[in-house]
Structures are given as structure tokens and as C-alpha cells.
Coordinates of C-alpha atoms in Angstrom, one line a residue:
X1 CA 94.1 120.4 84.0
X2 CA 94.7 118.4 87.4
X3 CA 92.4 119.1 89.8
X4 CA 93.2 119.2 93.6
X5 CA 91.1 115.8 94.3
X6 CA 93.6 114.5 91.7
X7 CA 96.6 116.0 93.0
X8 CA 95.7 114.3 96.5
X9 CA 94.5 111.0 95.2
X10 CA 97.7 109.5 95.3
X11 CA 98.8 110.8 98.7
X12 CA 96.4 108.7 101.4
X13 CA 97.7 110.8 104.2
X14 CA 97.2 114.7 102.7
X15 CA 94.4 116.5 102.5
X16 CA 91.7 115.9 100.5
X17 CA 89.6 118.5 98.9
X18 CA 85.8 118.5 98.0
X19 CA 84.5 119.6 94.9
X20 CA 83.1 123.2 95.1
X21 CA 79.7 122.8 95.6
X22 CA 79.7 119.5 97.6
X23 CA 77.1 120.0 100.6
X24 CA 77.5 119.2 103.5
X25 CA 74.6 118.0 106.5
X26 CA 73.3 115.8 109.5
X27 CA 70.2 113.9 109.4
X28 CA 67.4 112.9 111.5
X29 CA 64.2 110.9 111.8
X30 CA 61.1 112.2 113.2
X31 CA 60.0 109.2 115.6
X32 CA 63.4 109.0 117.4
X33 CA 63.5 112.9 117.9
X34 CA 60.4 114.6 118.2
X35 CA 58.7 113.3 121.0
X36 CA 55.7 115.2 122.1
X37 CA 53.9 111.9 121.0
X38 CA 50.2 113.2 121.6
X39 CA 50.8 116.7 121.3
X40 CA 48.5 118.8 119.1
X41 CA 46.7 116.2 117.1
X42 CA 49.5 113.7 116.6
X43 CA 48.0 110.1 116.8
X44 CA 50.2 106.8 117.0
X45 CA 51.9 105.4 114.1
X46 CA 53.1 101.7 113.8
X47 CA 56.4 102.5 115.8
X48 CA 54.3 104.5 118.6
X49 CA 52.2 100.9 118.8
X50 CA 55.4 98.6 118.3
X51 CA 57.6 100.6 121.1
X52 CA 54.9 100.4 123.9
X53 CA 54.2 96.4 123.5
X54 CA 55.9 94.4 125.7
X55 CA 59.9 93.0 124.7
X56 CA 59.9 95.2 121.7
X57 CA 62.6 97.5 122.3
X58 CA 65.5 97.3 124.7
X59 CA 64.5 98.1 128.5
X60 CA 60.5 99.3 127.1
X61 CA 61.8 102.3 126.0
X62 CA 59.6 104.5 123.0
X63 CA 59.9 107.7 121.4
X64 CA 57.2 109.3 123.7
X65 CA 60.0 111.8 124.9
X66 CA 62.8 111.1 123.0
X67 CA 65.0 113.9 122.5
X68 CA 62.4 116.6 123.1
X69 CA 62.9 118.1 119.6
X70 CA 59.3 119.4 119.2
X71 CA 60.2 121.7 122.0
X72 CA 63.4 122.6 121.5
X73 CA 64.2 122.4 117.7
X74 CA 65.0 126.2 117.8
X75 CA 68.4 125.0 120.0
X76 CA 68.7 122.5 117.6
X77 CA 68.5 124.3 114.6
X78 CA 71.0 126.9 116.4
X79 CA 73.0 123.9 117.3
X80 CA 73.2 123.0 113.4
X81 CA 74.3 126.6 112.5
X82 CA 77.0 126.9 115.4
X83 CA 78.7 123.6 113.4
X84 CA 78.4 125.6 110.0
X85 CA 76.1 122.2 108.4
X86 CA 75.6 123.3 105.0
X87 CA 71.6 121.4 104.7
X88 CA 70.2 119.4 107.3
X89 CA 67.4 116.4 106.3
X90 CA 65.0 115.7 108.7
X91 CA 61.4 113.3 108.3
X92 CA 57.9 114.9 108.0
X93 CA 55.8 112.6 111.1
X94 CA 52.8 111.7 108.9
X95 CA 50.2 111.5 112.2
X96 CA 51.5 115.1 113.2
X97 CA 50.2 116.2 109.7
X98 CA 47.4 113.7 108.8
X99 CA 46.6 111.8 112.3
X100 CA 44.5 108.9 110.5
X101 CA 46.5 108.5 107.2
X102 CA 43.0 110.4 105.4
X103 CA 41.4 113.7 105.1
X104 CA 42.7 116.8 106.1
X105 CA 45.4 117.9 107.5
X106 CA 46.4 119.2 111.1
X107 CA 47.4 122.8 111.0
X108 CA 49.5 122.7 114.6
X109 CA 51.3 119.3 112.5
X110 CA 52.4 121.6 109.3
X111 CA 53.3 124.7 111.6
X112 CA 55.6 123.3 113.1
X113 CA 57.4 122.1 110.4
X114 CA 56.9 125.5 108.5
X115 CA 58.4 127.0 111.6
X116 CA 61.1 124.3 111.4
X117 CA 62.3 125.2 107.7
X118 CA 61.8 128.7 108.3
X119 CA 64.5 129.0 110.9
X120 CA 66.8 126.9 109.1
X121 CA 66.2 128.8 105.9
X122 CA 67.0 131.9 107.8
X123 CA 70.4 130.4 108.9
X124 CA 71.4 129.5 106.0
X125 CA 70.8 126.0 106.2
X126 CA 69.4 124.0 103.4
X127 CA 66.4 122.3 104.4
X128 CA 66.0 118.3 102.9
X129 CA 62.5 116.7 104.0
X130 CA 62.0 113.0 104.0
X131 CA 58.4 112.3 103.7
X132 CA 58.3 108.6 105.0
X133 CA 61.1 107.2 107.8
X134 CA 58.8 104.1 108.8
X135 CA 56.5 106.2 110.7
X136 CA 52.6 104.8 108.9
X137 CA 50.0 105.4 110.9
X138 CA 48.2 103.3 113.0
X139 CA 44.9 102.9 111.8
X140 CA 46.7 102.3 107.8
X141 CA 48.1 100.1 109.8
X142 CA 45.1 98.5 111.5
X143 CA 43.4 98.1 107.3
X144 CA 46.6 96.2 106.2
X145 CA 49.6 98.5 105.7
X146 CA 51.8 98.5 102.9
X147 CA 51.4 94.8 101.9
X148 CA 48.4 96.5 100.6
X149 CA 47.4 98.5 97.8
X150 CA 45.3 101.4 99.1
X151 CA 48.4 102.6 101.3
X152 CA 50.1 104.0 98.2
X153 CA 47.1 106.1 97.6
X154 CA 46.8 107.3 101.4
X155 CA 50.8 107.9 100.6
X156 CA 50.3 109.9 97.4
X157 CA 47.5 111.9 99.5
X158 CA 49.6 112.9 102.2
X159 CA 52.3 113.8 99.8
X160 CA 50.0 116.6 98.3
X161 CA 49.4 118.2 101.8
X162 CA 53.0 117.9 102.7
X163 CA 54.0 119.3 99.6
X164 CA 50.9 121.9 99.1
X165 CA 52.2 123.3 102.7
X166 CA 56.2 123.5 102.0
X167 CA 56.6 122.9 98.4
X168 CA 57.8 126.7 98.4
X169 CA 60.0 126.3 100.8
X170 CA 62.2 123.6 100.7
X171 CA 63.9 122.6 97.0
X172 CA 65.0 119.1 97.9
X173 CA 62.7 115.9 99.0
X174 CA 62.9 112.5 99.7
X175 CA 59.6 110.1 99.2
X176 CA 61.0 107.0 101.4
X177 CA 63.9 106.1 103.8
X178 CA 65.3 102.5 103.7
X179 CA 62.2 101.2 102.2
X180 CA 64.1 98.0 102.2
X181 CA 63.4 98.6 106.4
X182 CA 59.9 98.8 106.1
X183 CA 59.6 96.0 104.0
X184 CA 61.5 93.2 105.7
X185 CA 62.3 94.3 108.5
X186 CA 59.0 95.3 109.3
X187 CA 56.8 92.6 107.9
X188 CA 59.4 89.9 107.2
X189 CA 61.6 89.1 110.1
X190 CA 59.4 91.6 112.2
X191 CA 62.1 93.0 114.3
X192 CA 60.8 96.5 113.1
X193 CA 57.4 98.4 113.4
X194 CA 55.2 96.4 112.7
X195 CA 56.6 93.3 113.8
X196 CA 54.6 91.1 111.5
X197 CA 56.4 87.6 110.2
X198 CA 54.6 86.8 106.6
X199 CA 57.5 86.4 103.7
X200 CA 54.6 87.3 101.1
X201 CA 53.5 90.4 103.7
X202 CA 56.8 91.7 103.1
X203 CA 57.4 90.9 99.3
X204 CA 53.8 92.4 98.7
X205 CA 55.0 95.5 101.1
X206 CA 57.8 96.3 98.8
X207 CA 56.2 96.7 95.6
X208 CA 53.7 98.7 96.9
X209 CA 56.5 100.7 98.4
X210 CA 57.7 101.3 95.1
X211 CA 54.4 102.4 93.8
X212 CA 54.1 104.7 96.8
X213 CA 57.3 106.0 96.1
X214 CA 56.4 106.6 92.4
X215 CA 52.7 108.3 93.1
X216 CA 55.2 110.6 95.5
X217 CA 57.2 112.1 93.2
X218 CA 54.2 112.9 90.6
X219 CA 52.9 114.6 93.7
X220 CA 55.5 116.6 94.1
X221 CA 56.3 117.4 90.6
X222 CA 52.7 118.6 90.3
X223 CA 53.0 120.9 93.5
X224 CA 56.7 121.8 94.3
X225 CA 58.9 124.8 92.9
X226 CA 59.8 124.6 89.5
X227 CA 63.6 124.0 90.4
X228 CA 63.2 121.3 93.3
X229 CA 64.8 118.0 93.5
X230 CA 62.9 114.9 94.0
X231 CA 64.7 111.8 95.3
X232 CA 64.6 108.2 97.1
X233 CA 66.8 107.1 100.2
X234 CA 67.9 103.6 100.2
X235 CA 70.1 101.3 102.3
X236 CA 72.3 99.7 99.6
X237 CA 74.0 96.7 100.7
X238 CA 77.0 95.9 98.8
X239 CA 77.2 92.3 99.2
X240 CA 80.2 90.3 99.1
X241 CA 80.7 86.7 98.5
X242 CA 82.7 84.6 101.1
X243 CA 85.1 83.0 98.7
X244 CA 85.0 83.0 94.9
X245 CA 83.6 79.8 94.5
X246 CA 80.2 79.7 92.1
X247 CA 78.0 78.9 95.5
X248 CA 78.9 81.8 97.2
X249 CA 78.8 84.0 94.0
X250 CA 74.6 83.0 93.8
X251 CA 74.2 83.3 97.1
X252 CA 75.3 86.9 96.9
X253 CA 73.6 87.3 93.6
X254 CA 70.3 86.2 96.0
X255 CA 70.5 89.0 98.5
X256 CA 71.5 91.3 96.2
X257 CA 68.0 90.6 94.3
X258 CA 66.5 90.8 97.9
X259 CA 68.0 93.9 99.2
X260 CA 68.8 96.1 96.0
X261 CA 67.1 95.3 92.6
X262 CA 64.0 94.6 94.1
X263 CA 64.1 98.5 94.7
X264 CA 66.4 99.7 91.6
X265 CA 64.9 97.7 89.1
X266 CA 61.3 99.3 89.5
X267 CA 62.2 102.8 90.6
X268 CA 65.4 103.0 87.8
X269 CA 65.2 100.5 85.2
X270 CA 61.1 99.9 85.4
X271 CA 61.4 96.4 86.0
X272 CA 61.6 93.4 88.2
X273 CA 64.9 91.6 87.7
X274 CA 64.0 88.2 86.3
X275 CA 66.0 86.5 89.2
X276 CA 63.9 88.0 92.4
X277 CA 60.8 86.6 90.6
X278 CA 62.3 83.5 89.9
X279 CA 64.1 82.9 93.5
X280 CA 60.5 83.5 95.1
X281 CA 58.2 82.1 92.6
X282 CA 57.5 79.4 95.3
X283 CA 56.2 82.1 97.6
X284 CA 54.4 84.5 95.6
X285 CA 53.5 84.9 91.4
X286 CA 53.6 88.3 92.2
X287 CA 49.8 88.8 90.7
X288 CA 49.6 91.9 93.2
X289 CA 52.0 93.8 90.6
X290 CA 49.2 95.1 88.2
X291 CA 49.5 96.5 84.7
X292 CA 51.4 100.4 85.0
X293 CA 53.0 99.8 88.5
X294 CA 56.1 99.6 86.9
X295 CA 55.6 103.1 84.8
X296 CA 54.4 104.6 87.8
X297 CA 56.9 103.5 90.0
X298 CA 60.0 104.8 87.7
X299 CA 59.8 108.6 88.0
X300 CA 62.7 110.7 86.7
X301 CA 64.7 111.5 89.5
X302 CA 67.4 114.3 90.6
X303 CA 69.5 112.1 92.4
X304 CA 70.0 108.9 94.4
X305 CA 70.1 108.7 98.4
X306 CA 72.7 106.2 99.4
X307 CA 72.8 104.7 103.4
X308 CA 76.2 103.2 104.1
X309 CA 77.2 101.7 107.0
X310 CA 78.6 97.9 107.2
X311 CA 79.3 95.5 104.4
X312 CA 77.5 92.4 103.9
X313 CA 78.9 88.8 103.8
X314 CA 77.1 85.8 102.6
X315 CA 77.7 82.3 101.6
X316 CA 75.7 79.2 100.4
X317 CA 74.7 76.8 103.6
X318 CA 72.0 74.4 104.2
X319 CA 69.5 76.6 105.9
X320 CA 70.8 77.1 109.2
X321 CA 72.1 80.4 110.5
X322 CA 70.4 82.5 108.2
X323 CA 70.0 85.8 109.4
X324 CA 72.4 85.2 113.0
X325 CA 74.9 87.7 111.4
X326 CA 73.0 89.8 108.9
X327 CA 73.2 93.1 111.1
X328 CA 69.4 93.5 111.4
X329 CA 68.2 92.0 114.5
X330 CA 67.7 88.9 116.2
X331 CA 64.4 87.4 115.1
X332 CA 63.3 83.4 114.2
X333 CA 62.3 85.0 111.1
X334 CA 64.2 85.8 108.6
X335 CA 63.9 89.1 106.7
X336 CA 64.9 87.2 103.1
X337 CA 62.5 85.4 101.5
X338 CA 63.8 83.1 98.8
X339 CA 66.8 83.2 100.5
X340 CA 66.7 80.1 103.0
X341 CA 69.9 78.5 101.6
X342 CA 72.1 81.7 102.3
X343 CA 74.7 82.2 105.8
X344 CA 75.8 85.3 106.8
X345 CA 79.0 86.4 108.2
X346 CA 80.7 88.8 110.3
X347 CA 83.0 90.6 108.4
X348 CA 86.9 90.4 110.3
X349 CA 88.2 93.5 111.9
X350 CA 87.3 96.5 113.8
X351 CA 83.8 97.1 114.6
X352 CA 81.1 99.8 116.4
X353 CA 78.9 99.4 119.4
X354 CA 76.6 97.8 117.0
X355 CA 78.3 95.3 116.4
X356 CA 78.7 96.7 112.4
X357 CA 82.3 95.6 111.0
X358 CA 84.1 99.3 110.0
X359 CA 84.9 98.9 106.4
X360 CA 85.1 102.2 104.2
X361 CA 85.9 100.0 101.2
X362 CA 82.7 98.8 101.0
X363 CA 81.7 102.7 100.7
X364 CA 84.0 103.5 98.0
X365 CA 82.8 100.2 96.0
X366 CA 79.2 100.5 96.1
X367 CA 79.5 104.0 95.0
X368 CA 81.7 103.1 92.1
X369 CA 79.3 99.9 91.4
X370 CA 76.3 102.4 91.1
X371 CA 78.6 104.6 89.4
X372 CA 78.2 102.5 86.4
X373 CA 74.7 100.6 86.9
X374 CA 73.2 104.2 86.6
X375 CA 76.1 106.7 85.2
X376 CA 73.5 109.7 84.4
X377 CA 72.2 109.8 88.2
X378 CA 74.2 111.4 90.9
X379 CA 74.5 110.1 94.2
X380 CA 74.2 111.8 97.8
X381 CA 75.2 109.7 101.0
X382 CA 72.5 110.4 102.8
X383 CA 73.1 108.3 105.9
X384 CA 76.8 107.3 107.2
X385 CA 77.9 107.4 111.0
X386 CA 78.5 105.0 113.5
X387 CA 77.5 104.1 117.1
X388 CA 79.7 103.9 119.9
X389 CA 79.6 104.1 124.0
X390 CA 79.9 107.6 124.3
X391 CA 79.8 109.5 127.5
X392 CA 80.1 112.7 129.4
X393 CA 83.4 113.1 131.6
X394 CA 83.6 114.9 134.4
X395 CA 84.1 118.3 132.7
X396 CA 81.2 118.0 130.5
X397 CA 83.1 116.8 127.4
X398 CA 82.3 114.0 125.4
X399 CA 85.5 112.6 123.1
X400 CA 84.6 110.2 120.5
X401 CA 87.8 109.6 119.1
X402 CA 86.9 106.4 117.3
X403 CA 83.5 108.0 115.5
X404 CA 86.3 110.5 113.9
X405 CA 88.3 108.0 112.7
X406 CA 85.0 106.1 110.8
X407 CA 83.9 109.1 109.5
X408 CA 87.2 110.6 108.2
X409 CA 88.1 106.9 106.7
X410 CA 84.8 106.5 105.1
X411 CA 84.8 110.8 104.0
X412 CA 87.9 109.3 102.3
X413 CA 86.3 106.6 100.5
X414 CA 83.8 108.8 99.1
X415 CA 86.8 111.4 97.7
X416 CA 88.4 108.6 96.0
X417 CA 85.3 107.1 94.6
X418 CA 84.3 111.1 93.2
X419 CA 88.1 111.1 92.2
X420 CA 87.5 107.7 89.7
X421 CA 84.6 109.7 88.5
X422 CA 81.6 109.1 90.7
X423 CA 79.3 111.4 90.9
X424 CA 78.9 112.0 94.4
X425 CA 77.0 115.7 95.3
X426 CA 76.7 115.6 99.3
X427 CA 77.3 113.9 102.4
X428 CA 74.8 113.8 105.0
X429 CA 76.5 112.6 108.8
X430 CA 74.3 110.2 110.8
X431 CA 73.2 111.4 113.2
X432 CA 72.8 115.1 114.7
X433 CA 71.4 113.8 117.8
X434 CA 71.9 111.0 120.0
X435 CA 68.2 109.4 120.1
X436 CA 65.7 106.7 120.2
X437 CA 67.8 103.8 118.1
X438 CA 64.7 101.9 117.1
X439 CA 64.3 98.4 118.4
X440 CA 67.7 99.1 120.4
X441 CA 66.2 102.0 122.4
X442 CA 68.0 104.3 123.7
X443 CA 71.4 102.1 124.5
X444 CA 72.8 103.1 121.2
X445 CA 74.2 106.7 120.2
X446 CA 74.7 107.7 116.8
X447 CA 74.9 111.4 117.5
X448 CA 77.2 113.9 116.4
X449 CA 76.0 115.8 119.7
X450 CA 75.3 113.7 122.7
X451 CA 72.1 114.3 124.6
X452 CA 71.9 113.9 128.6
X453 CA 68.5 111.9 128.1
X454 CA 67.2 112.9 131.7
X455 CA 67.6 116.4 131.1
X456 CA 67.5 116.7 127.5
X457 CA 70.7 118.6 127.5
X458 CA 73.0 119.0 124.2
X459 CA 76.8 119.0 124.2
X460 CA 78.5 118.3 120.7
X461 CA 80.8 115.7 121.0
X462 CA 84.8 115.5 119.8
X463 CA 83.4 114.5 116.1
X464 CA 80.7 117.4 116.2
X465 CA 83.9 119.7 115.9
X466 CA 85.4 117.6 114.1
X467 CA 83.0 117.4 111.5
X468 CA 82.4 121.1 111.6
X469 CA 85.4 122.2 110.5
X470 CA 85.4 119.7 107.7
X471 CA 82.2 120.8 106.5
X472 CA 82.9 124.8 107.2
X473 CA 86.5 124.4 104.9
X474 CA 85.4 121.1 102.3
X475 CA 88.7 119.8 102.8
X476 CA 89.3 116.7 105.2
X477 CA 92.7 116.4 106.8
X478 CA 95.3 113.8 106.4
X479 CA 94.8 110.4 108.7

């Protein structure tokens, strides 16, 4: 029997149709939405702290406000049904439920996110929460954060509240989002929350990431419905070489280690890869990693979150340049320990208003290259989208025209990589709202639906459509 993705594979141009079943969403984060940053019991978290000190973020601008969301969620979830989004994932603040990152939690916190998934439940849409988008509180913070161990028990803690409040109403979670982010970004180069610059800080802050992540999903399995799904989110790179010459090839082989296996191998294989440990022996023996992390950190899972937006292009240099063109920030510090001896590069061609190459290939190769590293484990795209200088002409519309051409290219990507037998289950477009971009502030906009920041009003854009109609039907339309 020929299915219709078959009968369109070879025809670039038609149609392409979805396999039944294929859900369809937007996603947020809690920091760059909410706002409503001392509200009811909510106390700072590392990004609160990291956004108010002085040449953090572009222009000193923070989530206090952001897009309002706290306030005006019930447009947004209205917003959501109006553009027919099958599920919509969204991150749980931890100091709107559990201020200090102990003890009880804050009733006002969990209410609103009961009333949250309680109006999208009763349109239909499928509510997907993420427990942890790099939002730790302040005072975890302030006794070490995740370089040390005690977090992943403060972590498993606040799982069983979060989960002991909503486990019987939303079916699908998510322990961590990019904990690759968190990590590196965070504690490495430090252009992320928050903003520390120790290479063993950040090696340290990934393992217990992993064991935070594992302690999760024993939480939830424990507390959820019988019939939930339990997943991780992570930023895959899919890391190309330069040229094909045996330099390049290890220097790729390096970051790849750095920003993949040392998250794959513990969470799905229950293991370090050999050539992370040996590529930073210098820094670290890795003595924090005691005897059943591993086990604990490699949880039966229901599927994989994948975050797609750019390639990455690396060579072998001499130490200079390392992290000028990794996409991540500008920092003196680099966000790759073990790695001094690797150059990155800007991939040729088109790219966004982040200055991200457009390249759907890479999309349709990492899903086939996960495809086969884990072949029982399906695979949700859990963050794809792109930013670009949208605004509002004089009529009120907003047309994106270029955001419509990334998504439909890299939509097709992800049909011809379920096509050649990937097993691909959702796609989740990043992101509903414009909003706080992180260190980048609000200069960036990622949204499916622009936002007039100054009077928090919503207008989808071009792509919103767009992107509706794709979702409403499952079938995108010829280039």
C-alpha cells in the first residue's frame, strides 16, 4: 500500500500530508511571558536576578512585564483556539509554585496554572507542561545551583507538587528545556542566567542536570495518570565538519560530545561516552558523578523533545575564535570546555534576524541521525521558528513572509525525514508570542502573533494564518 506521504515524497512542490494523528502546537516559556514578577508569592529566579544587573540584556530590559500573560492568558488561550493549535506547551515558573526552591507550595502559583490547563482542556487544546525552562530560583541559586548536588533533590521535590497539583490534568510533561542552556550557557560562557564563567561549574551543572531530570520522571511516574507521557526537551545540534579532512571530523566529534552525548548518553544509553571524559579529563575526573547517577538518570521515556533551529559548523584551529560564530552569544568565555582547539563558522546562505543560517537540511538529518541512534523512541519537534524584524503596518497587519517560508521548508524537512521512516509524532511552532528573547531582550520576535509591547496588544501575524490552516487540515501546501 502507498501512503500519501509516499505518493508526495517525490514531488517537492505538492502537498504534503501528515500522518493521522500528528499534533500540532506553539510553545512558550514562563519567564519571557508571564510577567507579573512579584505577584502573589512569586520570588526571583536566576533570570529575574540576571535581567535587572547592569549590561545583561539588550537596552536593561527583564521579564518584569513581559507579555502580561499572567493577566491575560484567557485571550491567549482564546488566541490559541481561534488558530485551531491542536496542544500547546508552556513552562511551570518554579518561584510562582515554590518561591524558595523548598517547602510548600503557593496555592495562588498552582491556580493559576490549574486555571490555565482548565481553559485549554475545555477548548480542546492539549495541554504539554515543561517543568524547568532555566527559571531556578534564587536562593538555589544563592547555595550553589545546579553545579551542585542538593538541587536535584529541591528539583525532584518540586516535581511532586507540580505533579501532585496537575498530574490529573495534563497527560504529557517535560522535566527540562535545553538543559544543554542551563549548563553552558549559564555557568560556562555565562551569557545566560546565571552568568557564572567556571568550565568545571558547568560540566558539574550538567550531570546533575541529568540526575534532576531522572529524579523527575520517577516523580511523575509515581504521581501522574496511568496513561501520561513523560519526556525531555533538548537543543540537538547537528554538527557538521568544515571539510572532510580527519581534523575537522574530531573537532566535530568534540562538540558533538559537548553538546549531545553528554545529555543522550546518561538519559538514553546510561552512560558517559568515553570521549567527553577523556576530552576533559584535564578539567575535571568527574568524581562528582557517584555510584547510581547513571541508573537514575536513564528513565524509560515516551518520547524525545527535539529544538531545531540552525546548523552547527566547526573546524580544528589553534585556539583563537572559539565561540565568535557558535550562535550563542558573545562572551570571552567559551561555553565548551575541552574544546579550546575548535573554530566555528557561519554557515553560507540565507539567514534570520538572529543572525541563525536557514538550513532545513540540517532538520531532516538530525532527525534521521536520531532515527537510528535510538530507533524505539519517537521524536516530537518541540521548538522550531525563527526571528525576524516584524512590524505592524499602518492597517494593523503584520506580514511575515519570510517566517512562512522557514517554517514551510523546515515542516518539509520533517515530512521527508517521517517519509524515510522517522518517527516523528508532533510539531510544536516557536513561538506563540512575541516576548522577552532572553539575553537579547525584547529586540528579537519569535512570535507567531506579534505583541504591541506598550500596550500588550495581540495581532497574529501572516504566518499565524499561515500556520493555522496547516495545523487545522495536516497537510502543508506546495512551495
Amino acid at each position: 500500500m502507498v501512503t500519501a506521504a509516499q505518493q508526495t515524497a517525490s514531488a517537492p512542490d505538492a502537498p504534503r500530508t501528515f500522518p493521522k494523528g500528528f499534533l500540532w502546537g506553539s510553545a512558550t516559556a514562563s519567564y519571557q511571558i508571564e510577567g507579573a514578577a512579584t505577584e502573589d508569592g512569586r520570588t526571583p529566579s536566576i533570570w529575574d536576578t540576571y535581567a535587572r544587573t547592569p549590561g545583561r540584556v539588550r537596552n536593561g530590559d527583564t521579564g518584569d512585564t513581559a507579555t502580561d500573560h499572567y493577566h491575560r492568558w484567557r485571550e491567549d488561550v482564546a488566541l490559541m483556539a481561534e488558530l485551531g493549535l491542536g496542544a500547546y506547551r508552556f513552562s511551570l515558573a518554579w518561584t510562582r509554585i515554590q518561591p524558595t526552591g523548598r517547602g510548600p507550595a503557593v496555592q495562588k502559583g498552582l491556580d493559576f496554572y490549574r486555571r490555565l490547563v482548565d481553559e485549554l482542556l475545555e477548548k480542546g487544546i492539549q495541554p504539554v507542561a515543561t517543568l524547568y525552562h532555566w527559571d531556578l530560583p534564587q536562593e538555589l541559586e544563592d547555595a550553589g545551583g545546579w553545579p551542585e548536588r542538593a538541587t536535584t533533590e529541591r528539583f525532584a521535590e518540586y516535581t511532586a507538587l507540580a505533579a501532585d497539583a496537575l498530574g490529573d490534568r495534563v497527560k504529557t510533561w517535560t522535566t527540562l528545556n535545553e538543559p544543554w542552556c542551563s549548563a553552558f550557557l549559564g555557568y560556562g560562557s555565562g551569557v545566560h542566567a546565571p552568568g557564572r564563567t567556571d568550565p568545571v561549574a558547568a560540566l558539574r551543572a550538567a550531570h546533575h542536570l541529568n540526575l534532576a531530570h531522572g529524579l523527575a520522571v520517577q516523580a511523575l511516574r509515581d504521581r501522574v495518570r496511568a496513561d501520561a507521557q513523560c519526556s525531555v526537551t533538548l537543543n540537538i545540534h547537528h554538527v557538521r565538519p568544515l571539510t572532510g579532512g580527519d581534523a575537522d571530523a574530531d573537532a566535530a566529534r568534540r562538540i558533538d560530545a559537548l553538546a549531545n552525548r553528554v545529555f543522550t548518553g546518561p538519559m538514553l544509553r546510561g552512560a558517559y561516552p568515553e570521549d567527553l571524559l577523556k576530552d576533559t579529563a584535564h578539567l575535571t575526573d568527574w568524581s562528582f558523578v557517584r555510584d547510581g547517577d547513571l541508573e537514575q538518570a536513564r528513565q524509560p521515556l515516551d518520547f524525545l523533545g527535539v529544538n531545531y533551529y540552525t546548523p552547527t559548523v566547526v573546524s580544528q584551529a589553534d585556539g583563537s575564535g572559539v565561540h565568535t560564530s557558535d550562535g550563542h552569544g558573545n562572551s570571552p568565555y567559551s561555553p565548551w570546555p575541552g574544546a579550546d582547539r575548535v573554530a566555528f563558522h557561519q554557515p553560507p546562505g540565507e539567514t534570520t534576524a538572529m543572525g541563525w543560517a536557514v538550513d532545513p537540511t540540517g532538520l531532516y538529518d538530525l532527525l534521521r541521525r536520531l532515527s537510528s541512534d535510538f530507533p524505539r523512541l519517537p521524536l516530537v519537534i518541540t521548538e522550531n521558528g525563527a526571528a525576524f524584524d516584524d512590524y505592524a503596518d499602518p492597517e494593523g497587519r503584520v506580514n511575515d513572509p519570510a517566517r512562512i517560508a522557514y517554517v514551510h521548508d523546515h515542516l518539509a524537512a520533517v515530512h521527508r525525514a517521517i517519509v524515510d521512516g522517522a518517527d516523528v509524532r508532533g510539531y510544536f511552532l516557536w513561538s506563540l508570542l512575541d516576548n522577552f528573547e532572553w539575553a537579547h531582550g525584547y529586540g528579537k520576535r519569535f512570535g507567531a502573533v506579534y505583541v504591541d509591547y506598550p500596550t500588550g496588544t495581540r495581532i497574529p501575524k501572516a504566518s499565524a494564518r499561515w500556520y493555522s490552516e496547516v495545523a487545522r487540515t495536516g497537510v502543508l501546501p506546495g512551495a
